């Protein structure tokens, strides 16, 4: 039998609900009888769909977090945010240069950063959001891409930013520029793609497709296994 | 921090760690691999799929008479949530060339390729675009890129891993196009992990004969899915998007082709109709059915909707009798139950231990065998560790990873997971984590050919919703690849098809036909599907929600 769980009261739309104290906000809302149709996603902290704001008992501060990763507390006042309707400019990645011009043309708003660091403080992933915004302002695409790598695009940074910057979308552009233009070329990948285009493996693959089960099993069980870098 | 009740067992784990480390360093196995016979015994007795009531014969539809996973058969033997007579199909709300249902990586790849092949696309999803299982994949994506590897070896690994039941033409397409898929993703800007000289960092995975797993830290799925989403949003002229609107039925024409769909708006509850020359289903899998009451690693929306609507128009399913359970789902803390703890942990040296801190299974048995051994340890041998909420699991001794590979190894290789546990006060670098098998993947789905066509003209399927590619057992890293390779193929072939398609008179009469068979079985009218979203509201609350008409679906 499970040990007895302590209950706490959460407040949703002005109404109090008793829920077990160890639930996350998402689970607590469901426990209280709400069928969620938005502001909920992977429920594991990977998709950023459930960024939300709340207020704790006796506190004036509005706090922000992921509803699937934040545990409720007694007297917590909850709200739900379906998503952050932030701007996403349209661009052709093949026509951009991986430097400050791409940022200027598509996200001129980032230059309004007042370096207040609210974005970093609110980030549920504990990213140094302000630092990557500053990197974008310097045109240091690689640094911005690296610092923002673990971003889950919940949008809470943009929601709280006094300069109205769309941090998470501008970082997405930085990572795409970095992945396409700035990481060193993988020669193995280039040559393998070329080999395949030249149909180097087609004959052997066609044979495998037609091979009878007995022979195929022989091939499979006799294949050599190399799992170390030499 | 673990509660007092679990501390005693943790002390034992700490105490025996240095002994176990010594064993690893001496090159000896921590626990010997099972023989074929031993594997058979543990699978038959403990694997969820092998339990007597795990499967049953489906009594209606194209797979009638075949054994399917019980919960899937139950989901399919149901009524529609709509009555066709309520719809005037001469007045449609939307028209498009290619309709893509489901906005994860497969849906994005399909939408992009359809657009590039010169047609208009309508992309619809029941949540936000990008909210999907694709976004959650941690481990990696396979592709034979290293000089010592080849598509031929990848082919052998995939088909052997699937116990030679995979459809060969699908495996061929998957493995031959994999490097190009990686290259395509790179060109869209996915930051794959690379060495300073540019070579791809590649790792092994269960069943791979070469280092073939490409990754983007442990946010691989998110890096891919978010990049493709960004690109889809860059093409608004030809890719239109509708969010928060699940498809609840497909529409056919008088010649039997799939020719559109019915949408249900989750917020304002209106129904809308779409006419489409070709339809692609990329709705993912079924984790949220909680088969055999298992917790799941899956996204909130993984309710097999695509399977249901396809089956109702007569599409054949393949291998819908097998479920992939991942051995290491988190079972403590309460807040993260079911979360995936990647196979990489065991590959790096983390050992499964029982409550007495004894090893009881080799850490790297195949997924189904490893899972069964965990279940045996907990249920039969009673050597699991109980949590305050009454769940039972076994330890995975993660601190060993740093001791074997050097300090910082855990943080560097699985930052997302370290963060995940730290949020709930468990430091997986210093303390073991508690795990139990969790429902992970739908091995089968709607049967497709290499063009992603089903047996019903106009209906294409790609990704986890499709069946045949993985046989009854998928290897790690081949699902992310599946999304890209077959998502692209579906987009291209559906666009080609759409260019020549002539749509006749639209109809929903197939629903009446299907429901006749459901009624003959004496099934209660309250049983409807698709499920759309799972239902986690407690019974006591539900008893007071007096207008709740349906079970397991939206009200």
XYZ file of C-alpha atoms in Angstrom:
785
model
C 0.000 0.000 0.000
C 1.110 3.499 -0.715
C 1.966 5.733 2.212
C -0.655 8.371 2.917
C -0.025 11.477 0.834
C -0.489 14.945 2.289
C -2.946 17.174 0.457
C -2.502 20.833 -0.438
C -4.965 23.380 -1.792
C -4.321 24.877 -5.208
C -6.317 27.745 -6.678
C -7.504 27.550 -10.283
C -9.737 30.256 -11.748
C -10.407 31.503 -8.226
C -11.586 28.100 -6.999
C -9.712 25.949 -4.457
C -8.980 22.272 -5.102
C -7.387 19.734 -2.755
C -4.652 17.740 -4.481
C -1.771 15.497 -3.317
C 1.260 17.593 -2.465
C 3.689 15.686 -4.699
C 1.895 16.371 -7.992
C 3.209 18.565 -10.782
C 0.971 21.409 -11.952
C -0.197 19.348 -14.963
C -1.074 16.343 -12.830
C -2.718 18.542 -10.200
C -4.969 20.203 -12.804
C -6.048 16.779 -14.035
C -6.562 15.578 -10.489
C -8.858 18.556 -9.992
C -10.924 17.486 -13.001
C -9.584 19.621 -15.862
C -9.219 17.887 -19.224
C -6.247 19.662 -20.766
C -6.394 20.465 -24.455
C -3.609 23.029 -24.593
C -0.621 24.098 -22.536
C 0.375 20.445 -22.303
C 2.716 18.367 -24.438
C 5.354 15.748 -23.832
C 4.998 15.949 -20.042
C 8.711 15.250 -19.692
C 10.242 18.692 -20.057
C 11.341 18.330 -23.694
C 8.733 20.145 -25.772
C 8.112 23.461 -23.997
C 4.331 23.330 -24.527
C 3.462 23.857 -20.875
C 5.310 27.050 -19.946
C 3.103 28.698 -17.343
C 2.914 31.417 -14.701
C 1.824 31.011 -11.085
C 1.967 32.734 -7.739
C 2.847 31.196 -4.415
C 0.907 31.802 -1.225
C 1.773 35.082 0.456
C 4.049 36.150 -2.365
C 3.436 39.042 -4.741
C 5.823 37.691 -7.374
C 4.549 36.067 -10.552
C 6.726 33.042 -11.157
C 7.179 31.077 -14.352
C 8.022 27.461 -15.045
C 7.062 24.316 -16.938
C 3.768 22.941 -15.655
C 4.992 19.362 -16.133
C 8.154 20.015 -14.113
C 6.893 22.228 -11.288
C 5.462 20.697 -8.126
C 2.435 22.359 -6.545
C 2.502 23.972 -3.098
C -0.210 24.902 -0.638
C -2.058 28.015 -1.743
C -0.427 28.113 -5.188
C -2.441 30.222 -7.612
C -2.364 28.739 -11.114
C -3.014 30.031 -14.601
C -2.641 28.327 -17.946
C -0.970 29.749 -21.028
C -1.874 27.941 -24.257
C 1.338 29.084 -25.966
C 3.349 32.230 -26.561
C 2.230 33.818 -29.839
C 5.685 35.167 -30.610
C 6.785 36.453 -33.979
C 8.687 34.127 -36.310
C 9.932 35.891 -39.408
C 10.013 34.014 -42.696
C 13.453 33.562 -44.242
C 15.286 31.426 -46.768
C 18.112 29.765 -44.871
C 20.005 29.097 -48.111
C 20.261 32.850 -48.790
C 21.458 33.979 -45.351
C 25.019 34.572 -44.222
C 26.024 33.161 -40.847
C 26.898 36.533 -39.376
C 25.353 39.625 -37.862
C 23.493 40.509 -41.069
C 21.170 37.517 -40.640
C 20.321 38.706 -37.137
C 19.890 42.355 -38.169
C 17.597 41.452 -41.064
C 15.418 38.952 -39.240
C 15.546 39.773 -35.551
C 16.474 43.472 -35.276
C 14.583 43.423 -31.980
C 17.475 41.647 -30.197
C 19.513 44.864 -30.368
C 17.066 46.377 -27.905
C 18.363 44.147 -25.099
C 18.772 46.167 -21.885
C 20.818 43.420 -20.235
C 18.430 43.061 -17.317
C 18.895 39.278 -17.240
C 15.185 38.592 -16.629
C 15.262 36.016 -19.438
C 18.048 33.992 -17.817
C 16.290 34.108 -14.468
C 13.012 32.845 -15.903
C 14.492 30.082 -18.105
C 13.302 26.666 -16.827
C 16.343 25.084 -18.481
C 18.675 27.399 -16.547
C 20.222 28.653 -19.783
C 22.219 31.884 -19.903
C 19.637 33.455 -22.201
C 20.919 37.009 -21.857
C 24.423 35.851 -22.709
C 23.258 34.280 -25.962
C 21.286 37.416 -26.829
C 24.480 39.404 -26.258
C 26.344 36.938 -28.484
C 23.754 37.524 -31.223
C 24.250 41.274 -30.874
C 27.988 40.736 -31.419
C 27.262 38.496 -34.392
C 28.845 35.536 -32.606
C 26.501 32.948 -34.092
C 28.456 29.960 -32.849
C 28.452 31.121 -29.255
C 24.721 31.888 -29.374
C 24.048 28.441 -30.872
C 26.113 26.720 -28.199
C 24.580 28.607 -25.274
C 21.034 28.083 -26.539
C 21.460 24.441 -27.529
C 19.267 23.018 -24.732
C 16.437 25.517 -25.403
C 13.019 23.844 -25.455
C 11.214 26.886 -26.903
C 8.663 27.326 -24.106
C 8.731 31.070 -24.782
C 8.823 32.175 -21.144
C 11.860 34.380 -21.881
C 9.929 36.314 -24.525
C 6.925 36.538 -22.245
C 8.876 38.305 -19.482
C 11.316 40.349 -21.588
C 10.859 44.113 -21.014
C 12.512 44.800 -24.392
C 10.067 42.451 -26.150
C 12.775 40.301 -27.676
C 11.830 36.892 -29.091
C 14.870 35.182 -27.620
C 14.002 31.568 -28.339
C 13.136 32.115 -31.997
C 16.246 34.179 -32.673
C 18.328 31.409 -31.086
C 16.686 28.878 -33.388
C 17.963 30.907 -36.339
C 21.455 30.995 -34.794
C 21.535 27.220 -34.389
C 20.335 26.668 -37.935
C 22.997 29.007 -39.301
C 25.623 27.272 -37.197
C 24.535 23.761 -38.195
C 24.391 24.623 -41.880
C 27.385 26.938 -42.318
C 29.748 27.014 -39.369
C 30.375 23.454 -38.168
C 33.325 21.850 -39.949
C 32.410 19.658 -42.903
C 32.223 15.909 -42.353
C 34.223 14.516 -45.272
C 32.994 10.992 -44.505
C 29.414 12.161 -44.886
C 30.093 13.999 -48.138
C 31.834 11.022 -49.711
C 29.249 8.498 -48.491
C 26.413 10.575 -49.953
C 28.344 10.712 -53.234
C 28.947 6.945 -53.233
C 25.251 6.304 -52.725
C 24.322 8.725 -55.509
C 26.703 6.766 -57.736
C 24.765 3.615 -56.813
C 27.776 1.941 -55.243
C 25.694 -0.158 -52.837
C 22.635 -0.793 -55.004
C 23.656 -4.190 -56.329
C 24.482 -5.598 -52.924
C 21.344 -4.159 -51.342
C 19.198 -5.596 -54.139
C 20.740 -9.003 -53.467
C 19.932 -8.704 -49.761
C 16.331 -7.766 -50.522
C 15.898 -10.938 -52.582
C 18.017 -13.233 -50.386
C 16.332 -16.290 -48.875
C 15.959 -16.398 -45.119
C 18.595 -19.054 -44.482
C 21.297 -17.187 -46.363
C 20.282 -13.865 -44.876
C 20.551 -15.272 -41.361
C 24.006 -16.607 -42.192
C 25.072 -13.177 -43.386
C 23.632 -11.545 -40.272
C 25.164 -13.876 -37.722
C 28.563 -13.890 -39.431
C 28.863 -10.100 -39.743
C 31.860 -8.661 -37.920
C 31.220 -6.214 -35.132
C 33.438 -3.152 -34.663
C 32.321 -0.862 -31.900
C 35.534 0.945 -31.014
C 37.353 3.867 -32.534
C 40.782 2.854 -33.744
C 17.029 13.122 -1.899
C 15.523 9.713 -1.371
C 13.117 9.199 1.548
C 14.197 7.383 4.687
C 12.427 4.170 3.623
C 14.762 3.803 0.619
C 17.983 4.876 2.328
C 18.955 1.483 3.711
C 19.030 -0.061 0.256
C 21.002 2.907 -1.145
C 23.631 2.418 1.546
C 24.114 -1.142 0.320
C 24.505 0.076 -3.253
C 27.170 2.554 -2.165
C 28.936 -0.078 -0.096
C 29.282 -2.603 -2.928
C 30.137 -0.045 -5.625
C 33.914 -0.266 -5.330
C 33.757 -4.079 -5.577
C 31.634 -3.851 -8.700
C 33.917 -1.215 -10.182
C 36.876 -3.540 -9.620
C 35.030 -6.284 -11.478
C 34.361 -3.973 -14.434
C 37.983 -2.813 -14.529
C 39.194 -6.411 -14.491
C 37.233 -6.862 -17.716
C 34.830 -9.414 -16.243
C 31.108 -9.301 -16.857
C 29.041 -8.059 -13.962
C 26.489 -10.755 -14.745
C 26.622 -13.348 -17.490
C 24.368 -13.091 -20.553
C 21.423 -15.482 -20.545
C 21.423 -18.546 -22.749
C 18.786 -18.779 -25.480
C 16.791 -21.136 -23.218
C 16.985 -18.799 -20.208
C 15.838 -15.902 -22.367
C 12.879 -17.901 -23.577
C 11.847 -18.740 -20.016
C 12.006 -15.184 -18.718
C 10.247 -13.771 -21.792
C 7.424 -16.299 -21.675
C 6.810 -15.817 -18.016
C 7.313 -12.088 -17.593
C 7.255 -10.095 -20.856
C 3.957 -8.173 -20.997
C 3.336 -9.266 -24.624
C 3.516 -12.930 -23.646
C 0.816 -12.803 -20.971
C -2.275 -14.877 -21.801
C -4.642 -11.918 -22.258
C -2.141 -9.566 -23.892
C -3.543 -10.286 -27.358
C -6.927 -11.135 -28.759
C -8.538 -11.706 -32.159
C -10.011 -8.605 -33.770
C -13.521 -9.391 -34.955
C -14.086 -6.721 -37.617
C -12.301 -4.793 -40.354
C -9.439 -5.599 -42.729
C -7.432 -7.588 -40.144
C -10.445 -9.579 -38.939
C -9.408 -12.840 -37.270
C -5.838 -11.700 -36.546
C -4.401 -11.502 -33.051
C -3.768 -7.880 -32.026
C -2.664 -6.256 -28.792
C -5.842 -6.363 -26.690
C -6.049 -2.629 -26.062
C -5.648 -1.970 -29.796
C -8.432 -4.414 -30.677
C -10.623 -2.735 -28.057
C -9.854 0.686 -29.525
C -10.724 -0.450 -33.053
C -14.005 -2.182 -32.191
C -15.757 1.122 -31.546
C -18.127 3.662 -33.046
C -17.264 6.988 -34.669
C -17.673 10.227 -32.759
C -19.585 11.710 -35.695
C -22.747 10.868 -37.619
C -22.138 11.186 -41.377
C -25.625 12.618 -41.943
C -24.573 15.779 -40.071
C -22.095 16.652 -42.814
C -22.810 18.291 -46.160
C -19.841 17.198 -48.232
C -20.772 19.432 -51.129
C -19.759 22.419 -48.991
C -16.228 22.039 -47.716
C -14.273 24.196 -45.315
C -10.822 23.541 -46.792
C -9.364 22.216 -50.028
C -5.776 21.177 -50.612
C -3.567 18.990 -52.747
C -1.859 17.113 -49.916
C -3.228 16.845 -46.399
C -0.671 15.938 -43.711
C -2.155 14.762 -40.410
C 0.265 14.993 -37.488
C 3.004 17.572 -36.921
C 6.065 15.746 -35.666
C 9.232 15.218 -37.663
C 7.630 12.821 -40.176
C 4.810 15.278 -40.850
C 7.277 18.131 -41.297
C 9.491 16.149 -43.661
C 6.393 15.146 -45.659
C 5.085 18.711 -45.829
C 8.455 20.079 -46.976
C 8.934 17.490 -49.712
C 5.358 17.807 -50.951
C 5.838 21.571 -51.201
C 9.139 21.117 -53.014
C 7.349 18.873 -55.485
C 5.026 21.672 -56.443
C 1.772 21.141 -54.541
C -0.140 22.912 -51.790
C -0.068 21.366 -48.341
C -2.414 21.558 -45.383
C -0.726 20.411 -42.159
C -3.074 19.676 -39.268
C -2.385 18.676 -35.668
C -4.390 18.229 -32.498
C -1.902 20.156 -30.350
C 0.673 22.770 -31.352
C 2.856 22.010 -34.325
C 5.913 20.140 -33.120
C 4.256 18.716 -30.000
C 5.135 15.090 -30.655
C 7.178 12.074 -29.658
C 9.753 13.206 -32.231
C 10.630 16.116 -29.982
C 11.429 13.790 -27.074
C 13.941 11.400 -28.632
C 17.235 11.590 -26.771
C 19.612 8.919 -27.986
C 20.241 9.356 -31.661
C 19.646 8.678 -35.323
C 21.338 5.898 -37.269
C 23.123 6.303 -40.613
C 26.055 4.375 -42.078
C 28.500 7.232 -42.545
C 31.833 5.995 -41.143
C 34.318 4.571 -43.634
C 34.185 1.177 -41.843
C 30.397 1.126 -42.167
C 28.035 0.766 -45.118
C 24.323 0.759 -45.929
C 24.709 -2.990 -46.414
C 25.742 -3.499 -42.772
C 22.997 -1.161 -41.633
C 20.533 -3.262 -43.619
C 21.735 -6.471 -41.942
C 21.585 -4.961 -38.451
C 18.065 -3.614 -38.938
C 16.615 -6.779 -40.422
C 18.360 -9.055 -37.910
C 17.192 -6.826 -35.065
C 13.643 -7.175 -36.378
C 14.013 -10.990 -36.351
C 13.928 -10.991 -40.187
C 10.253 -10.029 -40.256
C 10.803 -6.478 -41.562
C 9.594 -5.718 -45.089
C 12.832 -5.823 -47.124
C 11.936 -2.990 -49.537
C 11.371 -0.675 -46.568
C 14.652 -1.568 -44.886
C 16.428 -1.014 -48.183
C 15.008 2.477 -48.558
C 15.765 3.303 -44.926
C 19.390 2.238 -44.964
C 20.317 3.368 -48.483
C 18.945 6.877 -47.960
C 20.127 7.320 -44.362
C 23.333 9.275 -45.104
C 21.432 11.579 -47.444
C 18.861 12.058 -44.703
C 21.570 13.182 -42.281
C 23.002 15.473 -44.941
C 19.571 16.959 -45.595
C 19.073 17.632 -41.895
C 22.517 19.189 -41.679
C 21.697 21.461 -44.630
C 18.561 22.572 -42.800
C 20.828 23.416 -39.885
C 20.651 20.527 -37.415
C 23.778 20.711 -35.252
C 24.922 17.106 -35.091
C 27.714 16.375 -32.623
C 31.028 16.588 -34.467
C 34.708 16.295 -33.681
C 36.883 19.371 -34.301
C 38.001 17.864 -37.637
C 34.370 17.629 -38.778
C 33.897 13.881 -38.461
C 30.563 12.944 -36.982
C 30.642 11.676 -33.410
C 29.037 8.236 -33.590
C 28.076 5.795 -30.867
C 26.869 2.227 -30.699
C 23.319 1.206 -29.913
C 21.684 -2.120 -29.127
C 22.052 -4.366 -32.182
C 24.372 -2.163 -34.251
C 27.549 -3.707 -35.629
C 29.246 -0.327 -36.165
C 29.352 3.052 -34.445
C 26.374 4.482 -36.288
C 24.378 6.585 -33.827
C 24.483 10.309 -34.581
C 23.330 12.700 -31.907
C 22.761 16.323 -30.953
C 23.703 16.055 -27.256
C 20.769 14.235 -25.697
C 18.315 16.577 -27.406
C 18.604 14.798 -30.765
C 14.889 14.564 -31.489
C 14.267 18.128 -30.353
C 17.098 19.485 -32.511
C 15.706 17.743 -35.592
C 12.027 18.418 -34.963
C 12.462 22.099 -34.040
C 14.656 22.732 -37.084
C 12.127 21.188 -39.447
C 9.301 23.094 -37.745
C 11.174 26.338 -38.297
C 11.585 25.456 -41.966
C 7.902 24.524 -42.381
C 7.014 27.949 -40.961
C 9.269 29.537 -43.588
C 7.007 28.360 -46.403
C 3.624 29.929 -45.619
C 2.677 30.386 -49.278
C 2.230 26.680 -49.855
C 2.109 25.083 -46.400
C -0.959 26.060 -44.349
C -1.163 24.982 -40.740
C -4.129 24.205 -38.485
C -3.418 23.578 -34.800
C -5.513 22.187 -31.936
C -7.699 20.339 -34.437
C -7.511 16.539 -34.482
C -8.739 14.594 -37.479
C -11.526 12.313 -36.308
C -12.432 10.577 -39.594
C -11.185 10.278 -43.154
C -13.420 11.089 -46.106
C -13.555 8.838 -49.198
C -14.861 9.424 -52.691
C -17.290 7.252 -54.633
C -14.409 5.261 -56.158
C -13.023 4.308 -52.734
C -10.070 6.709 -52.640
C -9.247 8.585 -49.455
C -10.083 12.174 -50.376
C -10.007 14.271 -47.248
C -10.845 14.333 -43.572
C -13.104 15.638 -40.818
C -11.530 17.932 -38.224
C -12.729 18.633 -34.697
C -11.677 21.905 -33.099
C -10.709 21.153 -29.501
C -11.405 24.645 -28.236
C -14.604 25.817 -29.919
C -15.871 22.271 -30.647
C -16.772 22.903 -34.288
C -16.287 20.256 -36.935
C -14.682 21.156 -40.259
C -14.263 19.244 -43.529
C -11.242 19.050 -45.788
C -11.043 17.867 -49.385
C -7.589 16.598 -50.318
C -6.212 14.833 -53.360
C -3.797 12.832 -51.191
C -3.644 12.286 -47.431
C -0.564 11.458 -45.380
C -0.895 10.121 -41.843
C 2.028 10.902 -39.528
C 0.233 10.688 -36.201
C 2.750 8.558 -34.305
C 2.110 5.718 -31.885
C 0.018 4.499 -29.000
C 1.916 4.946 -25.717
C -0.930 6.815 -24.058
C -3.166 3.739 -24.347
C -1.141 2.553 -21.310
C -1.201 -1.014 -22.536
C -1.361 -3.457 -19.606
C -1.432 -0.414 -17.329
C 2.185 0.452 -18.058
C 3.533 3.939 -17.623
C 4.821 5.416 -20.866
C 7.644 7.531 -22.226
C 5.248 8.909 -24.837
C 3.828 12.338 -25.574
C 0.354 13.336 -24.317
C -1.048 12.953 -27.820
C 0.177 9.401 -28.533
C -3.279 7.814 -28.712
C -3.133 5.951 -32.055
C -5.724 8.167 -33.764
C -4.171 7.583 -37.194
C -4.490 3.843 -36.760
C -8.196 4.101 -35.978
C -9.181 6.395 -38.841
C -7.093 4.355 -41.299
C -8.656 1.097 -40.173
C -12.142 2.521 -40.652
C -11.445 3.256 -44.339
C -10.142 -0.287 -44.815
C -6.374 0.116 -44.463
C -4.544 -3.038 -43.370
C -2.448 -3.087 -40.225
C 0.790 -4.996 -39.784
C 2.501 -6.274 -36.610
C -0.008 -4.643 -34.313
C 0.506 -7.509 -31.882
C 3.806 -6.330 -30.444
C 4.731 -3.552 -28.058
C 8.162 -2.227 -27.235
C 8.783 -1.792 -23.516
C 11.907 0.116 -22.606
C 13.607 -1.503 -19.595
C 14.604 1.716 -17.880
C 11.749 4.102 -17.294
C 12.012 6.274 -14.186
C 9.785 5.016 -11.345
C 10.911 7.586 -8.737
C 10.413 10.494 -8.064
C 6.649 10.392 -8.503
C 6.685 13.407 -10.840
C 8.763 11.735 -13.538
C 7.361 8.209 -13.504
C 7.604 6.627 -16.937
C 10.288 9.015 -18.234
C 12.857 7.447 -20.460
C 16.329 6.814 -19.073
C 18.257 6.170 -22.258
C 19.967 2.881 -23.111
C 23.175 4.914 -23.305
C 23.388 4.810 -19.473
C 23.869 1.056 -19.442
C 26.162 1.237 -22.455
C 28.326 3.634 -20.416
C 28.461 1.250 -17.442
C 25.429 1.820 -15.197
C 24.404 -1.473 -13.567
C 20.914 -2.723 -12.646
C 20.786 -3.882 -8.986
C 18.096 -5.238 -6.664
C 17.286 -3.959 -3.177
C 20.165 -5.936 -1.675
C 22.476 -4.218 -4.195
C 23.003 -7.510 -6.030
C 23.374 -7.617 -9.821
C 20.693 -9.914 -11.290
C 20.947 -9.460 -15.058
C 23.540 -8.443 -17.615
C 23.028 -4.709 -18.270
C 22.949 -5.135 -22.064
C 20.507 -7.934 -22.841
C 18.071 -7.105 -25.680
C 15.355 -4.665 -24.555
C 12.616 -7.287 -24.231
C 14.820 -9.670 -22.199
C 16.184 -6.920 -19.942
C 12.647 -5.655 -19.241
C 11.427 -9.143 -18.394
C 14.315 -9.696 -15.977
C 13.441 -6.442 -14.171
C 9.809 -7.503 -13.873
C 10.844 -10.927 -12.546
C 13.116 -9.379 -9.935
C 10.293 -7.170 -8.665
C 7.213 -9.390 -8.978
C 8.432 -12.967 -8.496
C 11.584 -12.622 -6.465
C 10.255 -9.649 -4.486
C 13.643 -7.971 -4.542
C 12.499 -4.628 -5.919
C 12.650 -1.345 -4.039
C 9.323 0.182 -2.962
C 8.706 3.922 -3.298
C 6.508 6.016 -0.965
C 3.746 6.051 -3.603
C 3.716 2.246 -3.714
C 5.600 1.719 -6.980
C 8.372 -0.857 -7.241
C 11.597 -0.671 -9.225
C 15.234 -1.690 -9.390
C 18.331 0.479 -9.038
C 20.378 1.651 -11.970
C 23.712 2.537 -10.441
C 24.554 5.662 -12.461
C 27.461 7.004 -10.324
C 29.523 4.142 -11.736
C 29.507 5.905 -15.110
C 31.788 8.673 -13.848
C 33.977 6.171 -11.987
C 34.442 4.134 -15.158
C 34.644 6.925 -17.746
C 36.075 9.771 -15.707
C 34.525 12.594 -13.735
C 32.053 14.672 -15.728
C 31.090 11.837 -18.099
C 27.456 11.745 -16.978
C 26.970 15.508 -17.198
C 28.551 15.637 -20.646
C 26.682 12.711 -22.178
C 23.172 13.109 -20.746
C 22.641 16.747 -19.675
C 18.877 16.601 -20.198
C 18.515 13.642 -17.893
C 20.739 15.082 -15.166
C 18.598 18.216 -15.275
C 15.418 16.154 -15.202
C 16.328 14.298 -12.004
C 17.904 17.354 -10.363
C 14.597 19.228 -10.684
C 13.155 16.715 -8.240
C 16.178 16.586 -5.957
C 17.800 13.411 -7.215
C 21.456 13.778 -8.097
C 22.072 10.929 -10.540
C 25.795 11.683 -10.563
C 26.069 10.859 -6.840
C 23.129 8.497 -6.331
C 21.564 5.608 -8.248
C 18.205 6.092 -9.992
C 15.171 3.833 -9.617
C 13.789 2.317 -12.820
C 11.099 -0.052 -14.125
C 10.063 -1.019 -17.679
C 7.918 1.557 -19.456
C 5.781 1.493 -22.608
C 7.912 3.016 -25.345
C 7.099 2.261 -28.966
C 4.527 0.910 -31.388
C 6.493 -1.587 -33.478
C 3.737 -2.116 -36.051
C 1.157 0.133 -37.699
C -0.640 0.709 -41.014
C 1.105 -1.458 -43.602
C 2.967 0.553 -46.221
C 5.189 -0.073 -49.233
C 8.370 1.866 -50.029
C 6.284 4.664 -51.572
C 4.434 4.959 -48.218
C 1.247 3.819 -49.951
C -1.340 1.743 -48.110
C -3.817 -0.681 -49.700
C -6.258 2.254 -49.972
C -5.563 4.697 -52.837
C -4.904 8.250 -51.706
C -3.812 7.208 -48.212
C -0.119 7.410 -47.344
C 1.463 6.727 -43.944
C 4.927 7.445 -42.516
C 6.718 7.183 -39.175
C 5.595 5.328 -36.071
C 2.019 5.085 -37.379
C 3.258 2.839 -40.201
C 3.959 -0.868 -39.997
C 6.458 -3.225 -41.637
C 9.755 -1.389 -41.419
C 10.855 -2.606 -37.991
C 9.247 -6.040 -37.955
C 8.300 -6.686 -34.345
C 11.382 -5.079 -32.833
C 12.881 -1.688 -33.627
C 16.507 -0.850 -32.975
C 17.512 2.339 -31.214
C 18.101 5.207 -33.638
C 16.039 3.720 -36.470
C 12.844 5.511 -35.469
C 14.279 9.014 -35.841
C 15.653 7.874 -39.187
C 12.273 6.398 -40.155
C 10.624 9.805 -39.637
C 13.037 11.535 -41.981
C 13.394 8.944 -44.737
C 9.755 7.898 -44.955
C 8.414 11.353 -44.115
C 10.278 12.683 -47.162
C 9.165 9.751 -49.305
C 5.529 10.176 -48.294
C 5.705 13.870 -49.189
C 7.215 13.215 -52.583
C 5.034 10.276 -53.621
C 1.843 11.858 -52.288
C 2.620 15.031 -54.282
C 3.190 12.965 -57.443
C -0.069 11.120 -56.818
C -1.990 14.326 -56.088
C -0.959 15.863 -59.404
C -2.830 13.151 -61.302
C -5.676 12.489 -58.875
C -9.293 13.100 -59.817
C -11.657 13.208 -56.858
C -15.212 11.961 -57.303
C -18.229 12.472 -55.067
C -17.246 12.641 -51.414
C -18.740 10.308 -48.842
C -18.565 9.209 -45.224
C -20.716 6.112 -45.792
C -17.841 3.801 -44.857
C -18.501 4.827 -41.257
C -22.024 3.416 -41.424
C -20.644 0.201 -42.917
C -18.034 -0.126 -40.195
C -20.469 0.685 -37.408
C -22.848 -2.036 -38.639
C -20.139 -4.581 -37.821
C -19.426 -2.958 -34.459
C -23.124 -3.084 -33.585
C -23.329 -6.781 -34.513
C -20.746 -7.460 -31.814
C -23.117 -5.937 -29.254
C -20.681 -3.200 -28.319
C -22.082 -0.342 -26.248
C -22.732 2.888 -28.185
C -20.675 4.856 -25.629
C -17.463 3.256 -26.911
C -16.076 5.689 -29.452
C -12.710 6.491 -30.975
C -10.262 7.944 -31.889
C -9.367 8.711 -28.318
C -7.798 12.117 -29.251
C -6.369 12.718 -25.778
C -6.000 10.460 -22.748
C -8.177 10.890 -19.712
C -6.465 11.260 -16.325
C -9.344 12.641 -14.305
C -9.960 10.682 -11.082
C -13.142 8.603 -10.781
C -14.460 10.599 -7.823
C -14.343 13.811 -9.859
C -15.773 12.109 -12.899
C -18.740 10.870 -10.907
C -19.727 14.488 -10.449
C -19.056 15.479 -14.056
C -22.581 14.487 -14.970
C -22.463 15.247 -18.663
C -19.494 13.015 -19.287
C -20.851 10.839 -22.034
C -17.834 8.964 -23.191
C -15.081 6.952 -21.611
C -11.482 7.430 -22.648
C -12.073 10.418 -24.859
C -13.090 14.042 -24.839
C -16.459 14.992 -23.548
